[in-house]
C-alpha atoms as a printed R data frame, in Angstrom:
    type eleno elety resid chain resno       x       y       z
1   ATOM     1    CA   UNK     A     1  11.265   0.099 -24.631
2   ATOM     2    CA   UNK     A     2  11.794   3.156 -22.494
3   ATOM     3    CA   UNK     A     3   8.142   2.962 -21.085
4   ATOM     4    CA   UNK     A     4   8.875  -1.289 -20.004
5   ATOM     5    CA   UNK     A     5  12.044   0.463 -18.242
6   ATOM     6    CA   UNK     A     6  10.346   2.675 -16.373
7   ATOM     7    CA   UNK     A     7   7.405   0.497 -15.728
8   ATOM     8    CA   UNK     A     8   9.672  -2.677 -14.406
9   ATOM     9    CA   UNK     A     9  11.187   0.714 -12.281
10  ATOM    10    CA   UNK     A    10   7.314   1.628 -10.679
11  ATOM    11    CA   UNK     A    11   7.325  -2.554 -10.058
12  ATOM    12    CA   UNK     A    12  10.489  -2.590  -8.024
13  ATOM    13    CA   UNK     A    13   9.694   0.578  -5.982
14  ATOM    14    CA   UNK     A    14   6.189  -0.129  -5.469
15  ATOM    15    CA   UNK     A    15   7.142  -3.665  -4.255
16  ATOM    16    CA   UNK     A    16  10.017  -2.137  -2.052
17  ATOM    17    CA   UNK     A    17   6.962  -0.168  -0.471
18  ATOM    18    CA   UNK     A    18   4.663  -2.408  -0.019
19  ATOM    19    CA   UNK     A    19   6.900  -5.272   1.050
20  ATOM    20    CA   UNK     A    20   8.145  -3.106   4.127
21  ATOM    21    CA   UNK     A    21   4.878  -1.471   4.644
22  ATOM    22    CA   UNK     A    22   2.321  -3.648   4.040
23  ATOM    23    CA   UNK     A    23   0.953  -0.885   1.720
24  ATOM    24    CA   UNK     A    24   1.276   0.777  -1.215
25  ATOM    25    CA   UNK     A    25   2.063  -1.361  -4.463
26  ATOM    26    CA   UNK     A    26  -1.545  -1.181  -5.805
27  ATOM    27    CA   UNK     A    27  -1.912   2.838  -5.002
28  ATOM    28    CA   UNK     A    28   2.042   3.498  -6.218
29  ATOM    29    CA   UNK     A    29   1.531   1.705  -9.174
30  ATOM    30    CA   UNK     A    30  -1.951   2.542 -10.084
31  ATOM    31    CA   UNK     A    31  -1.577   6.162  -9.470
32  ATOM    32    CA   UNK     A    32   1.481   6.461 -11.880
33  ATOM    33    CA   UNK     A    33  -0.051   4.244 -14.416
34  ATOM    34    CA   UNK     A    34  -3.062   6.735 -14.305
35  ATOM    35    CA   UNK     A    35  -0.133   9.516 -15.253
36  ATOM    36    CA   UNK     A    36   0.821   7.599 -19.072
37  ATOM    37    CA   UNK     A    37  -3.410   8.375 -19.310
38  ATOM    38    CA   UNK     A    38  -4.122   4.679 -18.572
39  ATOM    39    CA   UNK     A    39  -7.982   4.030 -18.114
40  ATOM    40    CA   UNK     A    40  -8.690   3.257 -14.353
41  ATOM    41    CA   UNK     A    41 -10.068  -0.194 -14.989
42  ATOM    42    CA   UNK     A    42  -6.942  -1.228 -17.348
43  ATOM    43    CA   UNK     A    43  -4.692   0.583 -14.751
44  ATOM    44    CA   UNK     A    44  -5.808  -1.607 -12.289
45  ATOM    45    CA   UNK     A    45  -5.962  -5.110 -13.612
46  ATOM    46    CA   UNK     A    46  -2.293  -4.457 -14.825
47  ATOM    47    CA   UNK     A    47  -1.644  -3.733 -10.928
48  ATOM    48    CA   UNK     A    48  -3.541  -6.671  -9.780
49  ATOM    49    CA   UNK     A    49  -1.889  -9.277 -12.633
50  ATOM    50    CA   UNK     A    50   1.181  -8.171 -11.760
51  ATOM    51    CA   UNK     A    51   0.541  -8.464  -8.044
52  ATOM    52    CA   UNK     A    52  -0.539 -12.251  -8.451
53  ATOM    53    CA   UNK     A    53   2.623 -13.035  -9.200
54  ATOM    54    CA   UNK     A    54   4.461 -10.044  -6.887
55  ATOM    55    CA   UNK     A    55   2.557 -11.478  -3.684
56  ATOM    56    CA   UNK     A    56   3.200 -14.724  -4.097
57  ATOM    57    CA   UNK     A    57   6.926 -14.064  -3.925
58  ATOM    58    CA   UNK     A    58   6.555 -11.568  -1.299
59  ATOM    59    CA   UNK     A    59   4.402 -13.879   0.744
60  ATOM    60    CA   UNK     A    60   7.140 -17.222  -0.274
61  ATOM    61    CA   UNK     A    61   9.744 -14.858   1.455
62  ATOM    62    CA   UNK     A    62   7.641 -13.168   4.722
63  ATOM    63    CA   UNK     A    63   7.060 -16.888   5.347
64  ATOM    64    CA   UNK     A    64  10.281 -17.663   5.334
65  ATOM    65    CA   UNK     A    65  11.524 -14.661   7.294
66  ATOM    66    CA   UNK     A    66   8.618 -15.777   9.948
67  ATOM    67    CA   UNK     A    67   6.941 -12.180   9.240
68  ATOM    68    CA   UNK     A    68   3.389 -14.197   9.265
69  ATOM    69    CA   UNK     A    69   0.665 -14.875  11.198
70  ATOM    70    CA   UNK     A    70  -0.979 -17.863   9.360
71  ATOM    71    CA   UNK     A    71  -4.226 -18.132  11.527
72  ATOM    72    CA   UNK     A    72  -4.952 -13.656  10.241
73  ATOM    73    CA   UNK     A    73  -4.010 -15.251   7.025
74  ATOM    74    CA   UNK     A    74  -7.146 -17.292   6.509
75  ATOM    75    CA   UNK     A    75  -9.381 -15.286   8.198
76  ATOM    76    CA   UNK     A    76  -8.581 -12.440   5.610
77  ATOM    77    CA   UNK     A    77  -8.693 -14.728   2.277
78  ATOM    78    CA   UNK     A    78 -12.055 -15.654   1.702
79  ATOM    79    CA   UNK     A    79 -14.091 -12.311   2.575
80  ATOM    80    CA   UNK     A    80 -11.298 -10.257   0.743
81  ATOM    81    CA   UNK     A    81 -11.397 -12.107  -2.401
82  ATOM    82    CA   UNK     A    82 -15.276 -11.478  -2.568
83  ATOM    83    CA   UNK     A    83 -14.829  -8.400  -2.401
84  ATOM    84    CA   UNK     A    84 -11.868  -7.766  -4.688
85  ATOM    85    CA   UNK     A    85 -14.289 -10.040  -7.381
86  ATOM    86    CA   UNK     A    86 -16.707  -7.490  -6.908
87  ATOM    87    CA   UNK     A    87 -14.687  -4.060  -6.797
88  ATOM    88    CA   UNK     A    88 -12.987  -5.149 -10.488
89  ATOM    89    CA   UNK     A    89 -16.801  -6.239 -11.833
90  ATOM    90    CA   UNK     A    90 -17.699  -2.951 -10.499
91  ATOM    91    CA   UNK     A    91 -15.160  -0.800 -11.582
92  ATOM    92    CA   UNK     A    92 -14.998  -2.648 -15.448
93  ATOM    93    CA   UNK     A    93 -18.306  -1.282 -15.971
94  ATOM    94    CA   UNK     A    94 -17.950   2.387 -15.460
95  ATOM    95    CA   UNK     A    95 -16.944   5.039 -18.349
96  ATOM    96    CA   UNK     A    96 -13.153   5.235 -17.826
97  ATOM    97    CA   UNK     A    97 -13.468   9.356 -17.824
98  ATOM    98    CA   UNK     A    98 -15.945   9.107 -15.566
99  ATOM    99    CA   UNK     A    99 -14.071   7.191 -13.099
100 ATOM   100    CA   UNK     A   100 -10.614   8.422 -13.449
101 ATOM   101    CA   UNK     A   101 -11.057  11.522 -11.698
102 ATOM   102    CA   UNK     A   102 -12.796  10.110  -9.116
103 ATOM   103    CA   UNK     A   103 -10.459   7.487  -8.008
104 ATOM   104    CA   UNK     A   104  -8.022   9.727  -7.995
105 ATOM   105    CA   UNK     A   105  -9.749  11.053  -4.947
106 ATOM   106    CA   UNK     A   106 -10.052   7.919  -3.316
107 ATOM   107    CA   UNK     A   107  -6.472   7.071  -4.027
108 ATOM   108    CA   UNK     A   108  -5.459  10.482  -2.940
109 ATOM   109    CA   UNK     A   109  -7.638  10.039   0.273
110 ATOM   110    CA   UNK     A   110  -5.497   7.100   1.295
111 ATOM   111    CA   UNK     A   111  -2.384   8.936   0.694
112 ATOM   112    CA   UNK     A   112  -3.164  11.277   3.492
113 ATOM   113    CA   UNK     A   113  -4.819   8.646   5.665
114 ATOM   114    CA   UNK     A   114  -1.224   6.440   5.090
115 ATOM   115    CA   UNK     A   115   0.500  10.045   6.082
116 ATOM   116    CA   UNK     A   116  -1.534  11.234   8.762
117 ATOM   117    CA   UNK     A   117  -0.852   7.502  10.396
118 ATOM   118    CA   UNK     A   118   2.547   7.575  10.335
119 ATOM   119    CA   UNK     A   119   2.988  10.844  11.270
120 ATOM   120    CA   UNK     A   120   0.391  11.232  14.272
121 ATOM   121    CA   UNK     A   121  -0.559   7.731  15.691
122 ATOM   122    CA   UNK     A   122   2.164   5.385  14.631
123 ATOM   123    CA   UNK     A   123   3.737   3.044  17.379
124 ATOM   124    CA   UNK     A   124   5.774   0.805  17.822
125 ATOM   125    CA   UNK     A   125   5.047  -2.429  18.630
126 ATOM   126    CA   UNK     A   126   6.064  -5.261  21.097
127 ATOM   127    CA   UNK     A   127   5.564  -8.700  20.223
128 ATOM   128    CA   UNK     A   128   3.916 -11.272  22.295
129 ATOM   129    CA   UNK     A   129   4.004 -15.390  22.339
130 ATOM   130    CA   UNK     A   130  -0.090 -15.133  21.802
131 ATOM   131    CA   UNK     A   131  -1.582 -12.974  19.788
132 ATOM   132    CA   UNK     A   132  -5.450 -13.026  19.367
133 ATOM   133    CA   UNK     A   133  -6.686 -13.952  15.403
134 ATOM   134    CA   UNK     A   134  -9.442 -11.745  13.971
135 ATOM   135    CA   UNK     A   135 -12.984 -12.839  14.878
136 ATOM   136    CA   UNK     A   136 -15.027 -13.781  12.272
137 ATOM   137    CA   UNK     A   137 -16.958 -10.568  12.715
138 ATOM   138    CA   UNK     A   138 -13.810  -8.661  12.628
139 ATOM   139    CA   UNK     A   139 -12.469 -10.328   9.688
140 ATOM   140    CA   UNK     A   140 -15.474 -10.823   6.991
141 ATOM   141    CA   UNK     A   141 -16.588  -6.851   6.989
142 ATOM   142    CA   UNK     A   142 -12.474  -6.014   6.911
143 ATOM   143    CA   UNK     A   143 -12.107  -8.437   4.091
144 ATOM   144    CA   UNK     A   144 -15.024  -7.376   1.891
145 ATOM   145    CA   UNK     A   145 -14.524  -3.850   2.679
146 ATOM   146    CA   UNK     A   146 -10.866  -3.766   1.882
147 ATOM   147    CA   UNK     A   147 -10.735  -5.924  -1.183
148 ATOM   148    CA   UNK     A   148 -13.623  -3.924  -2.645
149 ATOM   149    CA   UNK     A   149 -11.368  -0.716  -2.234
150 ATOM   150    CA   UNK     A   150  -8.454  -2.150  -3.207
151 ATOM   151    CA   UNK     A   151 -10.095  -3.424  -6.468
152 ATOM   152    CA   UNK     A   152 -11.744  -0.226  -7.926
153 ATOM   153    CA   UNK     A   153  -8.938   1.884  -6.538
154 ATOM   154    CA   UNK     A   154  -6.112  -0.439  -7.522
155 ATOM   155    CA   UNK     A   155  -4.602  -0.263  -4.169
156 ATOM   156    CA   UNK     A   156  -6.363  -0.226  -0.341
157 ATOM   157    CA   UNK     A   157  -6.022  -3.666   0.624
158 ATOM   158    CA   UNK     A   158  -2.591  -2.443   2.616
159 ATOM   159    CA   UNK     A   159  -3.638   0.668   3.817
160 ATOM   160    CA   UNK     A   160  -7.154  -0.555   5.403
161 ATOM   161    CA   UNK     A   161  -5.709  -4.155   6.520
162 ATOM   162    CA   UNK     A   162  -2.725  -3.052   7.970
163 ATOM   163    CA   UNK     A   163  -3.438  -0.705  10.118
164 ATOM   164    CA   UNK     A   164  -6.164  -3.352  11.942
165 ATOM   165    CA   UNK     A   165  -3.490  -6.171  12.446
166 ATOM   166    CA   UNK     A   166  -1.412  -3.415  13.774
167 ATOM   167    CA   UNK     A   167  -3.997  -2.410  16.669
168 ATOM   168    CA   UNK     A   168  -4.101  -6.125  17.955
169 ATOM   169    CA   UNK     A   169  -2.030  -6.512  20.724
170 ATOM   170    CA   UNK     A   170   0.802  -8.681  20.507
171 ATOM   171    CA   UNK     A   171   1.221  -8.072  17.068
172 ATOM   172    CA   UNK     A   172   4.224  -6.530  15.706
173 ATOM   173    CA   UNK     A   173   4.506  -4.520  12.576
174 ATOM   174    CA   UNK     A   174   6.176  -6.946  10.458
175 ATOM   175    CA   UNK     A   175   4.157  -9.235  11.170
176 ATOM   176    CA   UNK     A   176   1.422  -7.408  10.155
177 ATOM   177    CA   UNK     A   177   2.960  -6.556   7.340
178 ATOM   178    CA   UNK     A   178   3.876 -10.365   6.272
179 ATOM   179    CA   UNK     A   179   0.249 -11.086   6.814
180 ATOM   180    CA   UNK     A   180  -1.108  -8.294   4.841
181 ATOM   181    CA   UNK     A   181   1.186  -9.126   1.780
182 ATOM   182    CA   UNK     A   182   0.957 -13.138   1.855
183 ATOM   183    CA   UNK     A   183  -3.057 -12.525   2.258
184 ATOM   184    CA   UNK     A   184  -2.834 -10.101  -0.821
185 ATOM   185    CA   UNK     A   185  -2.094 -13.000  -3.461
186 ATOM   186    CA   UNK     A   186  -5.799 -14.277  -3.233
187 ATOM   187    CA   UNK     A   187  -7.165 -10.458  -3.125
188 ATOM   188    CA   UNK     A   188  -4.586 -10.360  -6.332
189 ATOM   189    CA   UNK     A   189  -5.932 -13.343  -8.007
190 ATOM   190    CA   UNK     A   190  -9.445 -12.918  -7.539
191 ATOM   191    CA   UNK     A   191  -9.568  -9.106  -8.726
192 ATOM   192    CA   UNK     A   192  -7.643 -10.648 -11.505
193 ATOM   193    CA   UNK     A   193 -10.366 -12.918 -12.411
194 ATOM   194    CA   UNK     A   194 -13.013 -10.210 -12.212
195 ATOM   195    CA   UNK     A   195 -11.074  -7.999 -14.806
196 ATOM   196    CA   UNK     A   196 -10.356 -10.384 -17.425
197 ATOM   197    CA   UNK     A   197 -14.015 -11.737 -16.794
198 ATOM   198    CA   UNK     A   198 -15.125  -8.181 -17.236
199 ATOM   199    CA   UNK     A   199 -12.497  -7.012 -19.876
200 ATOM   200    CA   UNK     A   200 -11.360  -9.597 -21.511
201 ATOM   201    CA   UNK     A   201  -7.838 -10.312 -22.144
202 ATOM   202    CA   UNK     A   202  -7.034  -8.354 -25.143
203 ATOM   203    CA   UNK     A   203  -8.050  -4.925 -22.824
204 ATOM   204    CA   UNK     A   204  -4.894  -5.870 -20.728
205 ATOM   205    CA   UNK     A   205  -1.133  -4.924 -22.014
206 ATOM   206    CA   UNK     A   206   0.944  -7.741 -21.415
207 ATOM   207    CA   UNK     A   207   4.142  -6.231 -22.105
208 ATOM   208    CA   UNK     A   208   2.894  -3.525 -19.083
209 ATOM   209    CA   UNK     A   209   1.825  -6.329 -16.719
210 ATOM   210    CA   UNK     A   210   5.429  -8.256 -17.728
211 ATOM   211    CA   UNK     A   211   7.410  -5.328 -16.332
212 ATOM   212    CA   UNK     A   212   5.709  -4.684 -13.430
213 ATOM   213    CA   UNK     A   213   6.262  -8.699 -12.586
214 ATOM   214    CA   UNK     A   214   9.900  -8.441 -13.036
215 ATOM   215    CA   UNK     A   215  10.723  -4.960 -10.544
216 ATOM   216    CA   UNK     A   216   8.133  -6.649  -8.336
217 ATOM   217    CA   UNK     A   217   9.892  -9.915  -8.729
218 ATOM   218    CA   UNK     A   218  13.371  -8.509  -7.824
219 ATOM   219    CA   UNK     A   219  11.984  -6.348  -4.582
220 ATOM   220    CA   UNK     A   220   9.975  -8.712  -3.316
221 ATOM   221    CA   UNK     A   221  12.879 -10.934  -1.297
222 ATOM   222    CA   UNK     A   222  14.928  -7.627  -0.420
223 ATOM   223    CA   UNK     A   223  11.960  -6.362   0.940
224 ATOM   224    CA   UNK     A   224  10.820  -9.453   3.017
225 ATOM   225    CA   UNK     A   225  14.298  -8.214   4.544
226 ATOM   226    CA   UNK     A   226  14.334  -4.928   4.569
227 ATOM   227    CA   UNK     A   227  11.197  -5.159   7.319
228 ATOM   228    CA   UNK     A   228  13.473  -5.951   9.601
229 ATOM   229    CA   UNK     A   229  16.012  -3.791   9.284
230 ATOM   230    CA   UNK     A   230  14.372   0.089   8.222
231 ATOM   231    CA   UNK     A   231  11.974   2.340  10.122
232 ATOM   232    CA   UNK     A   232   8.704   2.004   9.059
233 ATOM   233    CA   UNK     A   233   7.262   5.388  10.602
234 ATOM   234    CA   UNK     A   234   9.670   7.039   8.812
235 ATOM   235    CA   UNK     A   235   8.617   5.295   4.726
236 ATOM   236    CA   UNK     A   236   5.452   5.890   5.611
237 ATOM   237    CA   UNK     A   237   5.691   9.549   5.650
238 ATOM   238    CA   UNK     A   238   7.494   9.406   2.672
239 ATOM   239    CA   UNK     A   239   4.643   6.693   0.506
240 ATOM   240    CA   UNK     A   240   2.020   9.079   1.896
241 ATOM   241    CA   UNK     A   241   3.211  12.041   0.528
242 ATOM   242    CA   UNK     A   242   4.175  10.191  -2.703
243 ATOM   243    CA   UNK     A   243   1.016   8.999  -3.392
244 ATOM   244    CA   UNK     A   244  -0.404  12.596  -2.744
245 ATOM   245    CA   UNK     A   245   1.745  14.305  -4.954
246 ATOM   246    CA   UNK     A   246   1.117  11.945  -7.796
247 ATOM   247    CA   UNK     A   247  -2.864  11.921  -7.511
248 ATOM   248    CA   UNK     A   248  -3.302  15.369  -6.993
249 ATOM   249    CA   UNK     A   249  -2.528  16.374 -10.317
250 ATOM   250    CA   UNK     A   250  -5.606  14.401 -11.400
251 ATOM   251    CA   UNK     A   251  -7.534  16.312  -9.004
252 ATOM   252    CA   UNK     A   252  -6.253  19.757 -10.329
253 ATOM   253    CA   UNK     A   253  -6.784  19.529 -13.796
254 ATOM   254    CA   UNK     A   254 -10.489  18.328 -13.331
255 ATOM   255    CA   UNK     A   255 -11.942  21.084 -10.513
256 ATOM   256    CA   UNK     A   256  -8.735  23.647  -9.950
257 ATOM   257    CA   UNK     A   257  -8.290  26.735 -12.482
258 ATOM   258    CA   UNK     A   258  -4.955  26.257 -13.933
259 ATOM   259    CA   UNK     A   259  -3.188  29.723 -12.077
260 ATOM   260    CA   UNK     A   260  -3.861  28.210  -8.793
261 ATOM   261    CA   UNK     A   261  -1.921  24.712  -9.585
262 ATOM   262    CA   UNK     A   262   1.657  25.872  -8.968
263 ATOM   263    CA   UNK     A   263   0.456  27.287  -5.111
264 ATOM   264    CA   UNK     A   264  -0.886  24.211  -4.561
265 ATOM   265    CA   UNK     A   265   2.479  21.799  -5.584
266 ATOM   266    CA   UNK     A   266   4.252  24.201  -3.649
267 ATOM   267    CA   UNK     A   267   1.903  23.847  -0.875
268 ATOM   268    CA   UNK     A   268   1.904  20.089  -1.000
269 ATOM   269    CA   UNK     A   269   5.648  20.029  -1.090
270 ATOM   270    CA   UNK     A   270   6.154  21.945   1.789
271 ATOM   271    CA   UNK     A   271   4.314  20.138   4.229
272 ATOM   272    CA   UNK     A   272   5.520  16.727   2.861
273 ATOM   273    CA   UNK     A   273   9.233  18.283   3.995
274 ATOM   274    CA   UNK     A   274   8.018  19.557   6.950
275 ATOM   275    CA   UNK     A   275   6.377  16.605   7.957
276 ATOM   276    CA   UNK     A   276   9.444  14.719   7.029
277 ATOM   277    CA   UNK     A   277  11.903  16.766   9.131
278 ATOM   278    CA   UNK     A   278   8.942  15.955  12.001
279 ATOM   279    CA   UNK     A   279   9.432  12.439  11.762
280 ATOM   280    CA   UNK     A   280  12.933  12.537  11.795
281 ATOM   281    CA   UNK     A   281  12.795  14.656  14.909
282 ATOM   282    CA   UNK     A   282  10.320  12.643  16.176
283 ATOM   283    CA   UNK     A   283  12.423   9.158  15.779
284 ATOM   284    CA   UNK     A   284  15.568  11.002  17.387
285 ATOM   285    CA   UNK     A   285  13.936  11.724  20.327
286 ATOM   286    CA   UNK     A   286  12.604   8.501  20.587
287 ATOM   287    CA   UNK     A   287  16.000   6.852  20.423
288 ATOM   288    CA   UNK     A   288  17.341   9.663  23.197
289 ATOM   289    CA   UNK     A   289  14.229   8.193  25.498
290 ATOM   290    CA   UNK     A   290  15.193   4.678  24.610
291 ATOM   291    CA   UNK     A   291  19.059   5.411  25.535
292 ATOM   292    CA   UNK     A   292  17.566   6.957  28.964
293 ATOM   293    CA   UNK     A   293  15.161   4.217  30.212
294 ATOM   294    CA   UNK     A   294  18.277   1.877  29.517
295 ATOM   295    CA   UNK     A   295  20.814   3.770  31.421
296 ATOM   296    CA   UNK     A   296  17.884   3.894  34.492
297 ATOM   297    CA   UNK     A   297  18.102   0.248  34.048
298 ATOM   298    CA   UNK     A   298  20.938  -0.197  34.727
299 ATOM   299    CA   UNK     A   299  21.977   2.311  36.998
């Protein structure tokens, strides 16, 4: 009972997350599942189950808070189910030992990509009445690419997609973030597919894949909302180094000697608080710059 508790818990922050982001359900979730010593494959068809049902309310309420671009929307679908289908037929079919370790490294790779982002090159941006869809030579290598990733690392579908929508000009980040999440259901569904297809249904823990529906379930809306309202740079920094911290250990255990793991938490730690107390700095002066281009204004 204790483990649905915590794991309806990892739902409704992971949701919260991704929901504002437009990243990090699939990596929060799959890296702590990979913690209880889930195998990677189970890990993530748990994750993507639960996200079937997750995204669709997530999407249901971006919609509805007009955080979507509908035209990105199918662009995205079709290539990024392929290649979700194929990341979970992939993944299935490796020794979970074997490739435990080694998505750990992927997943820990996007934590630093997600921090580096939002600590170095995030901006703001301004919305526009037009903004440009995704070609289809944009959108068919993104698609595969990302739902391939997001499949066999249980998460990437956010942290590769978003940050594309993002560079198109016009867009904004929540609506980038409302596209990402309302495109995910499909990604969801057909990694889904590929898993139980793969599998079979008796590999999967329903009782898991049950709690992680109702925390995501209960986020989803508040999050819809919550991209409105909260800085984005600023829970980046804080996913990024999350996701880090949790994968790492992984890492450790399977290359590091054991003396040299308490340097490196401490190591990790500290530059996740530094880089913290950055951002903050960073947003303050931003608001100081705001307050003086508005006073030139009017002055």
């Amino acid at each position: 009972m204790k483990k649905l508790i915590v794991l309806a818990f990892i739902g409704l922050l992971a949701q919260l997350i991704d929901g504002s982001l437009g990243m990090g359900y699939g990596v929060s979730s799959t890296s702590l599942l990979l913690t209880f010593g889930i195998a990677p494959a189970v890990a993530s068809a748990s994750v993507h189950l639960s996200e079937v049902v997750t995204t669709a309310v997530s999407g249901a309420s971006h919609i509805k808070f007009g955080n979507v671009d509908k035209h990105m929307v199918y662009r995205l679908i079709i290539p990024g189910s392929i290649g979700a289908f194929v990341g979970a037929c992939f993944l299935s079919n490796l020794p979970a030992e074997l490739a435990k370790p080694y998505i750990a490294v992927f997943l820990f790779g996007l934590g630093i990509y997600v921090l580096f982002r939002f600590l170095f090159i995030f901006k703001p941006s301004k919305e526009h009445d037009t903004v440009k869809p995704l070609t289809v030579k944009q959108s068919i290598p993104l698609g595969l690419f990302a739902g391939f990733c997001d499949a066999t690392g249980g998460g990437g579908w956010g942290p590769i997609a978003t940050p594309v929508l993002l560079s198109k000009k016009g867009m904004t980040a929540r609506k980038a973030v409302g596209t990402v999440d309302t495109s995910e259901f499909a990604i969801a569904f057909f990694g889904s597919l590929g898993f139980i297809i793969s599998l079979g249904w008796e590999a999967v823990n329903w009782l898991w894949v049950g709690a992680l529906i109702m925390g995501g379930v209960v986020a989803a809306p508040i999050a819809a909302w919550l991209v409105r309202m909260l800085p984005a740079q600023l829970m980046g920094v804080l996913v990024g180094g999350f996701i880090i911290l949790i994968n790492v250990r992984t890492l450790l255990t399977t290359w590091v000697p054991v003396e040299a793991h308490l340097y490196m938490y401490t190591g990790i730690v500290v530059l996740w608080i530094l880089g913290i107390l950055h951002t903050f700095n960073k947003m303050s002066t931003a608001k100081k710059l705001d307050r003086l281009e508005q006073r030139q204004r009017v002055s």
